Amino acid sequence: MRRSRGLTAALVLSLAGAGTGIGLVLMPQASAITPPVAFTADELPTWQPDGIVWAMAQANGTVFAGGTFSAVRPPEGAAGAEQDAVNFVALDAATGNPTSCKLAFTIGEGTATVRTLVVSKDKKTLYAGGSFGAVNGTPVSSLAAIDIASCTPKASFHPSFPATVRALALTDDTLYAGGDFNTVEGQTRERFAAVDASSGALKPFVANVDEPGRAVEVTPDGKNVLLGGDFFTVNGTNSHALAVVNATTGAVTKTYSNIPSNSVVKDISTDDTGFYTGNEGSGGGVFDGRIGLRLSDFTEKWRDRCLGATQFVLPYEGVLYSSSHAHDCSTELEFPDGKRNFLLAQPTNHEGAAPAPVDGFVRGPGKLGWHPTANDGLGEGIGPRVMSVAEKNDVKYMWVGGEFTLINGKAQQGLTRFASTGDVGAPTTPVASTSSVKPGEVQVRWRTSYDADDSKLTYRIYRNGSATPAATVTASSLEWERPQASWNDTTVKAGQTYTYRVTATDAAGNTSALSAVSSVTVPTSVQSYPNQVRTDGADLYWRFDDAVSPYVADSSVSGNRSGIQVNAPALKQSPGAVSGSTAMGFNGTSQQVHSDRRQTVGNTFTIETWFKTNTTRGGKLIGFGSNTTRNSGTYDRQIYMTNTGRLIFGVHNGSTRTVSTGLFETYNDNKWHHVVGTQGPGGITLYVDGQNKGSLNATSTANYAGYWHVGGDNLSGWPTRPTSNFFAGQLDETAVYPTALTQAQVKNHFDLAKAPTDSVSAVKATEDTYVNQGAPSTAYGTSTSLAVRGSGSLYESYLRFNLPAAPAGQVLKSASLQFKTTTQTGAGTPDTVKVVPVTGTWTGAGTTFNTKPTLGTTPLGSIAGVPDGSAVHGVELDTAAVTAALGTSYGLGLTSTGTDPLWIWSSEATAAEGAPQLVLTFGAK
């Protein structure tokens, strides 16, 4: 089989408009769109058994499934009657329907079961092992050979295995078996044996082990056999769970001592890239993951130590597919303990430099973007147990069997399948937001979407309602790691408001819905506080201006460390710590925000946040921890409040090292306060409201991968631990830096937060209408559209706004009129449209061409042509003229001398972003 394609980290941008983009590739192994993953995650209709599938094999477009069940039934909701299927069923790989091949595996006493299936290389014979005494009435002893063409047991093949056969492997002439037996044909063969593939005669191969055998595989050259199971010795030689023996004699070739004693090998598979084990265990220090080993010398290449009982491994075209219920991949720098992931895919080999060893083992290749979901199901609650790839009519199918009862959230028991074609699942809809902290730039950012079978997605950003994307960005994500991607629009004008929406598209062209509209007004001057945070190098900056759950936008320059809200903190709390920004409220019992991307943090960093509270139960303001929604097992780099309102900042470098505010310096006074903790070569320092509150010579801290938390996480074992791990109050302007800020920088941030900033008012039209020379007596006050044209049949439009007065101490710095062209063909115009004041009186209900008001002669602004296509457009207005009208009801007219009409939405329209509005920016004098 061919090896995995090279997977390299990349930043892929294709821009349809000016600006800069940030596309994220989370890990090299996950960068492909569809390759090297060969299958969609979309389940196909498949007949299902009424019990557990333990074994699977395929030949010539037919899939054979064995297990412990008595019948099969059609897919959920499909027509058809249940059919008897006694521990075995043959199904068409392409349709999922049962074939005419019917075999019943039975036993005189107890419950019969089929535990392993393998097909001969010529695809003519199916071998079955398990615990059974007959096949279609033909006597056998836990091992049978089936003629595939006639679907009948071979009566001449009946070696005697007195106990369960759990694993089979095959060469041209030899069938190897593993299981619970101690004898075969009356001769000692403890848990592993070999028989002639034609006659069933016992072979001299001896590989006796002391505990059950669960897996057996032959190396591609046929010279060695790989053994897996519960055992601790092979032919008297110590080797736990895994061993390599000579294919002819069974003599030990390679032993292993580095699999924990409480773990076993459940499955072994091989291809030309190596051989792979699936492992299961119980208790502390368990190994539940996968090992990749070399065929050249049988040494270990890598070890994936995810926890979650791996049942089966299947290398296919450079990808190792596995079935398990993986719930904790912390050691692999992937998802923490939590949700179970039943089906995984990862490259068989690392590409480029291998990850650094962890506790002496090389970390496994990162997971790829293939995430069908299942559930624990029946029996032991394991989920999927076995996998097989079949091909028919040039389509490849991944079949999965086990004890699950749900696939992708839908009822489906025991069997399912996925095809190499026909991806129909669209990515999730992006959650977009926008920010602008200086003239000439808008940061558009979104949480990367999730797609069950594509880890690299294409995002299109649409501005002002246009049907043509302003930019295209490609970024990668996985189900458990969906950081922020962003694009900087550098074509925007100060004082104008812009709207943005984003879609996600997978490799098959499936496209998500448009994100909700995000609106932003470009300031007319630099916003000093957020601009300084970005300038000082924050690589995480949560401003908490978010309007929806559960996404928290990252406003840092790199823009890739978004956050996830847990248990719905209160949004848009006002006033925030910094003028023009809102805060987030936390209940002190369960709410927090954690970063969306696992990372490591060195011994030099700064954490910063603003807080306001009157709590007497304390809680964590900000910190670093090893988990997300569960209490972290490892945690430090944290600032927390005691019950009395004191602040403590600390790290852990073998012991807990902290600095705190004074005994009588408390900050639960329900006022906004600024707190910063730094660590660097000079140790750790705590600052509050710009003042140094103490330092300590602690220059190192624990090295682990984790997530930033705001509002709560574990505090167990830390000094003066508060009653609550969770903070009750408001938090704002949280930032993390990879450097230790100086005292001057910290003080500057504190001072800048008090500096005045611009404020923006978006004033929608309270009344609007237009007149038509061709219908001089008609009033259009309830029309959903307005029109402008100079000649032919003159159209003029009128809009009324109730303008606010300037805020105290501020003046109007800019004003613009914004409107949106309608969706009708030719709504735009090449002609210049002028905005003028209305000097006469008018009403929407009573104004016609015959009664139209007088217009001013001096234009307030103009737009030289409006392109076709429904989109938002802006006209900058004369600031002095609008200033004179502040605090009054102000009328504007739209007029033109051209012949091509402009059609725009009125205030009565329900179209998104459609209503005309004035955008007014106020700032300091």
Short mmCIF file of N, CA, C and O in Angstrom, two decimals, residues 653-746:
data_model
loop_
_atom_site.label_atom_id
_atom_site.label_comp_id
_atom_site.label_asym_id
_atom_site.label_seq_id
_atom_site.Cartn_x
_atom_site.Cartn_y
_atom_site.Cartn_z
N ASN A 653 6.69 25.46 40.53
CA ASN A 653 7.93 24.92 39.95
C ASN A 653 8.51 23.83 40.85
O ASN A 653 9.69 23.81 41.16
N GLY A 654 7.65 22.92 41.25
CA GLY A 654 8.00 21.91 42.23
C GLY A 654 7.35 22.22 43.56
O GLY A 654 7.05 21.33 44.35
N SER A 655 7.14 23.49 43.79
CA SER A 655 6.36 23.97 44.94
C SER A 655 5.62 25.20 44.50
O SER A 655 5.93 25.82 43.47
N THR A 656 4.61 25.57 45.27
CA THR A 656 3.81 26.74 44.93
C THR A 656 4.54 28.01 45.36
O THR A 656 4.94 28.14 46.51
N ARG A 657 4.72 28.94 44.41
CA ARG A 657 5.40 30.21 44.68
C ARG A 657 4.43 31.34 44.38
O ARG A 657 3.93 31.46 43.25
N THR A 658 4.14 32.17 45.37
CA THR A 658 3.12 33.21 45.19
C THR A 658 3.57 34.55 45.76
O THR A 658 4.43 34.62 46.64
N VAL A 659 2.95 35.61 45.22
CA VAL A 659 3.01 36.95 45.82
C VAL A 659 1.57 37.43 45.94
O VAL A 659 0.70 37.02 45.17
N SER A 660 1.32 38.32 46.90
CA SER A 660 -0.05 38.75 47.13
C SER A 660 -0.09 40.20 47.55
O SER A 660 0.92 40.79 47.95
N THR A 661 -1.27 40.78 47.48
CA THR A 661 -1.47 42.13 48.01
C THR A 661 -1.46 42.07 49.53
O THR A 661 -1.60 41.00 50.14
N GLY A 662 -1.30 43.24 50.16
CA GLY A 662 -1.22 43.30 51.61
C GLY A 662 -2.48 42.86 52.31
O GLY A 662 -3.56 42.77 51.70
N LEU A 663 -2.34 42.61 53.58
CA LEU A 663 -3.45 42.08 54.38
C LEU A 663 -4.68 42.95 54.30
O LEU A 663 -5.81 42.47 54.33
N PHE A 664 -4.47 44.25 54.22
CA PHE A 664 -5.61 45.17 54.20
C PHE A 664 -5.84 45.79 52.82
O PHE A 664 -6.59 46.75 52.70
N GLU A 665 -5.16 45.28 51.81
CA GLU A 665 -5.36 45.75 50.43
C GLU A 665 -6.37 44.84 49.76
O GLU A 665 -6.02 43.77 49.24
N THR A 666 -7.60 45.21 49.77
CA THR A 666 -8.66 44.38 49.20
C THR A 666 -9.32 45.10 48.04
O THR A 666 -9.37 46.33 47.99
N TYR A 667 -9.86 44.30 47.12
CA TYR A 667 -10.33 44.86 45.84
C TYR A 667 -11.72 44.36 45.47
O TYR A 667 -12.09 44.40 44.30
N ASN A 668 -12.49 43.90 46.45
CA ASN A 668 -13.88 43.52 46.17
C ASN A 668 -14.82 44.65 46.53
O ASN A 668 -15.80 44.49 47.26
N ASP A 669 -14.50 45.84 46.01
CA ASP A 669 -15.25 47.06 46.31
C ASP A 669 -16.19 47.47 45.19
O ASP A 669 -16.68 48.60 45.17
N ASN A 670 -16.42 46.56 44.24
CA ASN A 670 -17.34 46.80 43.12
C ASN A 670 -16.89 47.97 42.25
O ASN A 670 -17.71 48.67 41.66
N LYS A 671 -15.56 48.15 42.13
CA LYS A 671 -14.98 49.13 41.21
C LYS A 671 -14.05 48.39 40.26
O LYS A 671 -13.53 47.33 40.57
N TRP A 672 -13.81 49.00 39.10
CA TRP A 672 -12.91 48.39 38.13
C TRP A 672 -11.46 48.51 38.62
O TRP A 672 -11.02 49.58 39.03
N HIS A 673 -10.75 47.36 38.58
CA HIS A 673 -9.33 47.32 38.94
C HIS A 673 -8.57 46.56 37.86
O HIS A 673 -9.10 45.66 37.19
N HIS A 674 -7.30 46.91 37.74
CA HIS A 674 -6.40 46.34 36.73
C HIS A 674 -5.37 45.47 37.45
O HIS A 674 -4.71 45.95 38.39
N VAL A 675 -5.23 44.20 37.06
CA VAL A 675 -4.27 43.31 37.71
C VAL A 675 -3.41 42.63 36.66
O VAL A 675 -3.92 42.21 35.60
N VAL A 676 -2.12 42.54 36.94
CA VAL A 676 -1.14 41.98 36.01
C VAL A 676 -0.18 41.09 36.80
O VAL A 676 0.28 41.48 37.89
N GLY A 677 0.13 39.92 36.26
CA GLY A 677 1.17 39.06 36.81
C GLY A 677 2.21 38.77 35.75
O GLY A 677 1.86 38.44 34.61
N THR A 678 3.49 38.90 36.09
CA THR A 678 4.56 38.64 35.12
C THR A 678 5.54 37.63 35.69
O THR A 678 5.73 37.52 36.92
N GLN A 679 6.17 36.87 34.79
CA GLN A 679 7.32 36.04 35.15
C GLN A 679 8.38 36.19 34.08
O GLN A 679 8.07 36.23 32.88
N GLY A 680 9.62 36.26 34.51
CA GLY A 680 10.75 36.38 33.60
C GLY A 680 12.03 36.07 34.34
O GLY A 680 12.02 35.52 35.45
N PRO A 681 13.17 36.40 33.75
CA PRO A 681 14.45 36.14 34.41
C PRO A 681 14.57 36.78 35.78
O PRO A 681 15.35 36.33 36.63
N GLY A 682 13.80 37.83 36.04
CA GLY A 682 13.84 38.49 37.33
C GLY A 682 12.88 37.92 38.34
O GLY A 682 12.77 38.45 39.46
N GLY A 683 12.13 36.88 37.99
CA GLY A 683 11.17 36.27 38.90
C GLY A 683 9.75 36.67 38.58
O GLY A 683 9.43 37.05 37.44
N ILE A 684 8.88 36.59 39.59
CA ILE A 684 7.47 36.92 39.37
C ILE A 684 7.13 38.22 40.09
O ILE A 684 7.69 38.54 41.14
N THR A 685 6.20 38.98 39.47
CA THR A 685 5.78 40.26 40.03
C THR A 685 4.28 40.41 39.87
O THR A 685 3.72 40.05 38.82
N LEU A 686 3.63 40.96 40.88
CA LEU A 686 2.20 41.25 40.84
C LEU A 686 2.01 42.76 40.82
O LEU A 686 2.59 43.49 41.64
N TYR A 687 1.19 43.23 39.87
CA TYR A 687 0.84 44.65 39.77
C TYR A 687 -0.67 44.79 39.92
O TYR A 687 -1.43 44.01 39.35
N VAL A 688 -1.09 45.81 40.65
CA VAL A 688 -2.52 46.15 40.75
C VAL A 688 -2.67 47.65 40.53
O VAL A 688 -1.96 48.45 41.16
N ASP A 689 -3.54 48.00 39.62
CA ASP A 689 -3.80 49.41 39.28
C ASP A 689 -2.51 50.17 39.01
O ASP A 689 -2.29 51.30 39.46
N GLY A 690 -1.61 49.50 38.26
CA GLY A 690 -0.36 50.12 37.83
C GLY A 690 0.75 50.12 38.84
O GLY A 690 1.86 50.58 38.54
N GLN A 691 0.50 49.59 40.07
CA GLN A 691 1.49 49.64 41.13
C GLN A 691 2.05 48.24 41.42
O GLN A 691 1.31 47.25 41.42
N ASN A 692 3.37 48.18 41.66
CA ASN A 692 4.04 46.93 42.02
C ASN A 692 3.63 46.54 43.45
O ASN A 692 3.86 47.28 44.40
N LYS A 693 3.02 45.34 43.56
CA LYS A 693 2.56 44.87 44.86
C LYS A 693 3.45 43.78 45.45
O LYS A 693 3.14 43.24 46.52
N GLY A 694 4.52 43.43 44.77
CA GLY A 694 5.42 42.43 45.33
C GLY A 694 6.05 41.57 44.26
O GLY A 694 5.46 41.32 43.21
N SER A 695 7.29 41.13 44.55
CA SER A 695 8.03 40.28 43.63
C SER A 695 8.62 39.11 44.39
O SER A 695 8.74 39.13 45.63
N LEU A 696 9.00 38.04 43.65
CA LEU A 696 9.60 36.85 44.25
C LEU A 696 10.55 36.24 43.23
O LEU A 696 10.25 36.22 42.03
N ASN A 697 11.69 35.76 43.69
CA ASN A 697 12.69 35.18 42.79
C ASN A 697 12.28 33.77 42.39
O ASN A 697 12.88 32.77 42.83
N ALA A 698 11.25 33.66 41.58
CA ALA A 698 10.79 32.37 41.02
C ALA A 698 10.87 32.49 39.52
O ALA A 698 10.03 33.14 38.89
N THR A 699 11.89 31.89 38.92
CA THR A 699 12.16 32.09 37.49
C THR A 699 11.75 30.92 36.62
O THR A 699 11.98 30.95 35.41
N SER A 700 11.16 29.89 37.20
CA SER A 700 10.72 28.74 36.40
C SER A 700 9.34 28.32 36.85
O SER A 700 8.87 28.69 37.94
N THR A 701 8.70 27.53 36.03
CA THR A 701 7.37 27.02 36.36
C THR A 701 7.16 25.70 35.66
O THR A 701 7.99 25.25 34.85
N ALA A 702 6.06 25.03 35.97
CA ALA A 702 5.80 23.69 35.45
C ALA A 702 5.68 23.72 33.93
O ALA A 702 5.17 24.67 33.35
N ASN A 703 6.14 22.63 33.30
CA ASN A 703 6.08 22.51 31.84
C ASN A 703 5.01 21.49 31.47
O ASN A 703 5.18 20.29 31.71
N TYR A 704 3.91 21.95 30.94
CA TYR A 704 2.82 21.07 30.53
C TYR A 704 1.98 21.79 29.49
O TYR A 704 2.08 23.00 29.32
N ALA A 705 1.18 21.05 28.78
CA ALA A 705 0.30 21.63 27.77
C ALA A 705 -1.07 21.87 28.39
O ALA A 705 -1.57 21.05 29.16
N GLY A 706 -1.67 23.00 28.05
CA GLY A 706 -2.96 23.29 28.64
C GLY A 706 -3.67 24.43 27.96
O GLY A 706 -3.40 24.76 26.79
N TYR A 707 -4.56 25.07 28.71
CA TYR A 707 -5.47 26.09 28.18
C TYR A 707 -5.53 27.25 29.16
O TYR A 707 -5.45 27.07 30.38
N TRP A 708 -5.71 28.45 28.63
CA TRP A 708 -5.94 29.60 29.48
C TRP A 708 -7.40 29.61 29.94
O TRP A 708 -8.31 29.28 29.16
N HIS A 709 -7.61 29.96 31.19
CA HIS A 709 -8.94 30.03 31.78
C HIS A 709 -9.17 31.42 32.34
O HIS A 709 -8.27 32.00 32.96
N VAL A 710 -10.38 31.92 32.18
CA VAL A 710 -10.80 33.18 32.80
C VAL A 710 -12.11 32.91 33.51
O VAL A 710 -13.04 32.33 32.93
N GLY A 711 -12.19 33.28 34.77
CA GLY A 711 -13.43 33.15 35.52
C GLY A 711 -13.54 31.90 36.36
O GLY A 711 -14.48 31.78 37.16
N GLY A 712 -12.60 30.94 36.23
CA GLY A 712 -12.69 29.75 37.07
C GLY A 712 -11.81 28.62 36.61
O GLY A 712 -11.50 28.51 35.42
N ASP A 713 -11.38 27.79 37.51
CA ASP A 713 -10.68 26.52 37.33
C ASP A 713 -10.18 26.10 38.70
O ASP A 713 -10.35 26.82 39.70
N ASN A 714 -9.52 24.98 38.77
CA ASN A 714 -9.10 24.40 40.04
C ASN A 714 -8.18 25.34 40.82
O ASN A 714 -7.28 25.97 40.24
N LEU A 715 -8.37 25.41 42.13
CA LEU A 715 -7.48 26.15 43.02
C LEU A 715 -7.03 25.29 44.20
O LEU A 715 -6.41 25.80 45.15
N SER A 716 -7.33 24.01 44.14
CA SER A 716 -7.03 23.12 45.25
C SER A 716 -5.54 23.16 45.60
O SER A 716 -4.67 23.07 44.72
N GLY A 717 -5.24 23.29 46.91
CA GLY A 717 -3.87 23.23 47.39
C GLY A 717 -3.13 24.55 47.39
O GLY A 717 -1.98 24.62 47.84
N TRP A 718 -3.75 25.62 46.90
CA TRP A 718 -3.06 26.91 46.84
C TRP A 718 -3.34 27.72 48.11
O TRP A 718 -4.41 27.57 48.73
N PRO A 719 -2.42 28.59 48.50
CA PRO A 719 -2.55 29.29 49.78
C PRO A 719 -3.77 30.21 49.83
O PRO A 719 -4.14 30.82 48.83
N THR A 720 -4.35 30.30 51.03
CA THR A 720 -5.55 31.11 51.28
C THR A 720 -6.60 30.84 50.21
O THR A 720 -7.20 31.75 49.63
N ARG A 721 -6.80 29.55 49.96
CA ARG A 721 -7.76 29.15 48.93
C ARG A 721 -9.14 29.70 49.25
O ARG A 721 -9.63 29.56 50.36
N PRO A 722 -9.79 30.34 48.28
CA PRO A 722 -11.13 30.89 48.54
C PRO A 722 -12.20 29.80 48.59
O PRO A 722 -11.95 28.64 48.23
N THR A 723 -13.38 30.19 49.01
CA THR A 723 -14.50 29.26 49.06
C THR A 723 -14.83 28.72 47.68
O THR A 723 -15.17 27.54 47.53
N SER A 724 -14.73 29.56 46.67
CA SER A 724 -15.14 29.18 45.31
C SER A 724 -13.95 29.20 44.37
O SER A 724 -13.10 30.10 44.44
N ASN A 725 -13.89 28.19 43.50
CA ASN A 725 -12.93 28.23 42.39
C ASN A 725 -13.34 29.26 41.34
O ASN A 725 -12.51 29.72 40.55
N PHE A 726 -14.63 29.60 41.33
CA PHE A 726 -15.19 30.45 40.27
C PHE A 726 -15.38 31.88 40.80
O PHE A 726 -15.75 32.09 41.94
N PHE A 727 -15.17 32.82 39.90
CA PHE A 727 -15.22 34.25 40.22
C PHE A 727 -16.60 34.81 39.93
O PHE A 727 -17.15 34.59 38.84
N ALA A 728 -17.15 35.56 40.87
CA ALA A 728 -18.44 36.22 40.68
C ALA A 728 -18.18 37.71 40.48
O ALA A 728 -17.71 38.40 41.38
N GLY A 729 -18.45 38.19 39.28
CA GLY A 729 -18.21 39.59 38.97
C GLY A 729 -18.05 39.77 37.48
O GLY A 729 -18.45 38.91 36.68
N GLN A 730 -17.45 40.88 37.10
CA GLN A 730 -17.23 41.17 35.69
C GLN A 730 -15.73 41.18 35.39
O GLN A 730 -14.92 41.59 36.22
N LEU A 731 -15.40 40.71 34.20
CA LEU A 731 -14.02 40.70 33.72
C LEU A 731 -13.99 41.38 32.36
O LEU A 731 -14.94 41.30 31.58
N ASP A 732 -12.85 42.01 32.06
CA ASP A 732 -12.74 42.76 30.81
C ASP A 732 -11.27 42.82 30.40
O ASP A 732 -10.36 42.72 31.24
N GLU A 733 -11.04 42.96 29.11
CA GLU A 733 -9.72 43.26 28.54
C GLU A 733 -8.64 42.30 29.03
O GLU A 733 -7.57 42.69 29.49
N THR A 734 -8.91 40.99 28.91
CA THR A 734 -7.94 39.97 29.32
C THR A 734 -6.90 39.78 28.23
O THR A 734 -7.24 39.62 27.05
N ALA A 735 -5.61 39.78 28.62
CA ALA A 735 -4.53 39.62 27.64
C ALA A 735 -3.44 38.74 28.22
O ALA A 735 -3.21 38.72 29.44
N VAL A 736 -2.78 38.00 27.33
CA VAL A 736 -1.62 37.17 27.68
C VAL A 736 -0.49 37.52 26.73
O VAL A 736 -0.71 37.65 25.51
N TYR A 737 0.72 37.66 27.27
CA TYR A 737 1.89 38.05 26.48
C TYR A 737 2.98 37.00 26.63
O TYR A 737 3.15 36.43 27.72
N PRO A 738 3.78 36.78 25.60
CA PRO A 738 4.91 35.85 25.72
C PRO A 738 6.16 36.51 26.31
O PRO A 738 7.24 35.94 26.29
N THR A 739 6.01 37.72 26.80
CA THR A 739 7.10 38.47 27.42
C THR A 739 6.66 38.94 28.80
O THR A 739 5.47 38.93 29.12
N ALA A 740 7.62 39.38 29.60
CA ALA A 740 7.30 39.98 30.89
C ALA A 740 7.22 41.49 30.70
O ALA A 740 8.22 42.16 30.44
N LEU A 741 6.02 42.06 30.79
CA LEU A 741 5.88 43.50 30.65
C LEU A 741 6.65 44.22 31.77
O LEU A 741 6.73 43.74 32.90
N THR A 742 7.18 45.38 31.44
CA THR A 742 7.86 46.19 32.44
C THR A 742 6.84 46.95 33.27
O THR A 742 5.66 47.08 32.91
N GLN A 743 7.30 47.50 34.39
CA GLN A 743 6.40 48.28 35.23
C GLN A 743 5.89 49.50 34.47
O GLN A 743 4.72 49.88 34.61
N ALA A 744 6.74 50.08 33.62
CA ALA A 744 6.32 51.25 32.84
C ALA A 744 5.21 50.86 31.86
O ALA A 744 4.24 51.62 31.67
N GLN A 745 5.33 49.68 31.24
CA GLN A 745 4.28 49.25 30.32
C GLN A 745 2.97 49.00 31.06
O GLN A 745 1.89 49.37 30.60
N VAL A 746 3.06 48.36 32.22
CA VAL A 746 1.86 48.08 33.00
C VAL A 746 1.18 49.38 33.42
O VAL A 746 -0.04 49.54 33.28
#
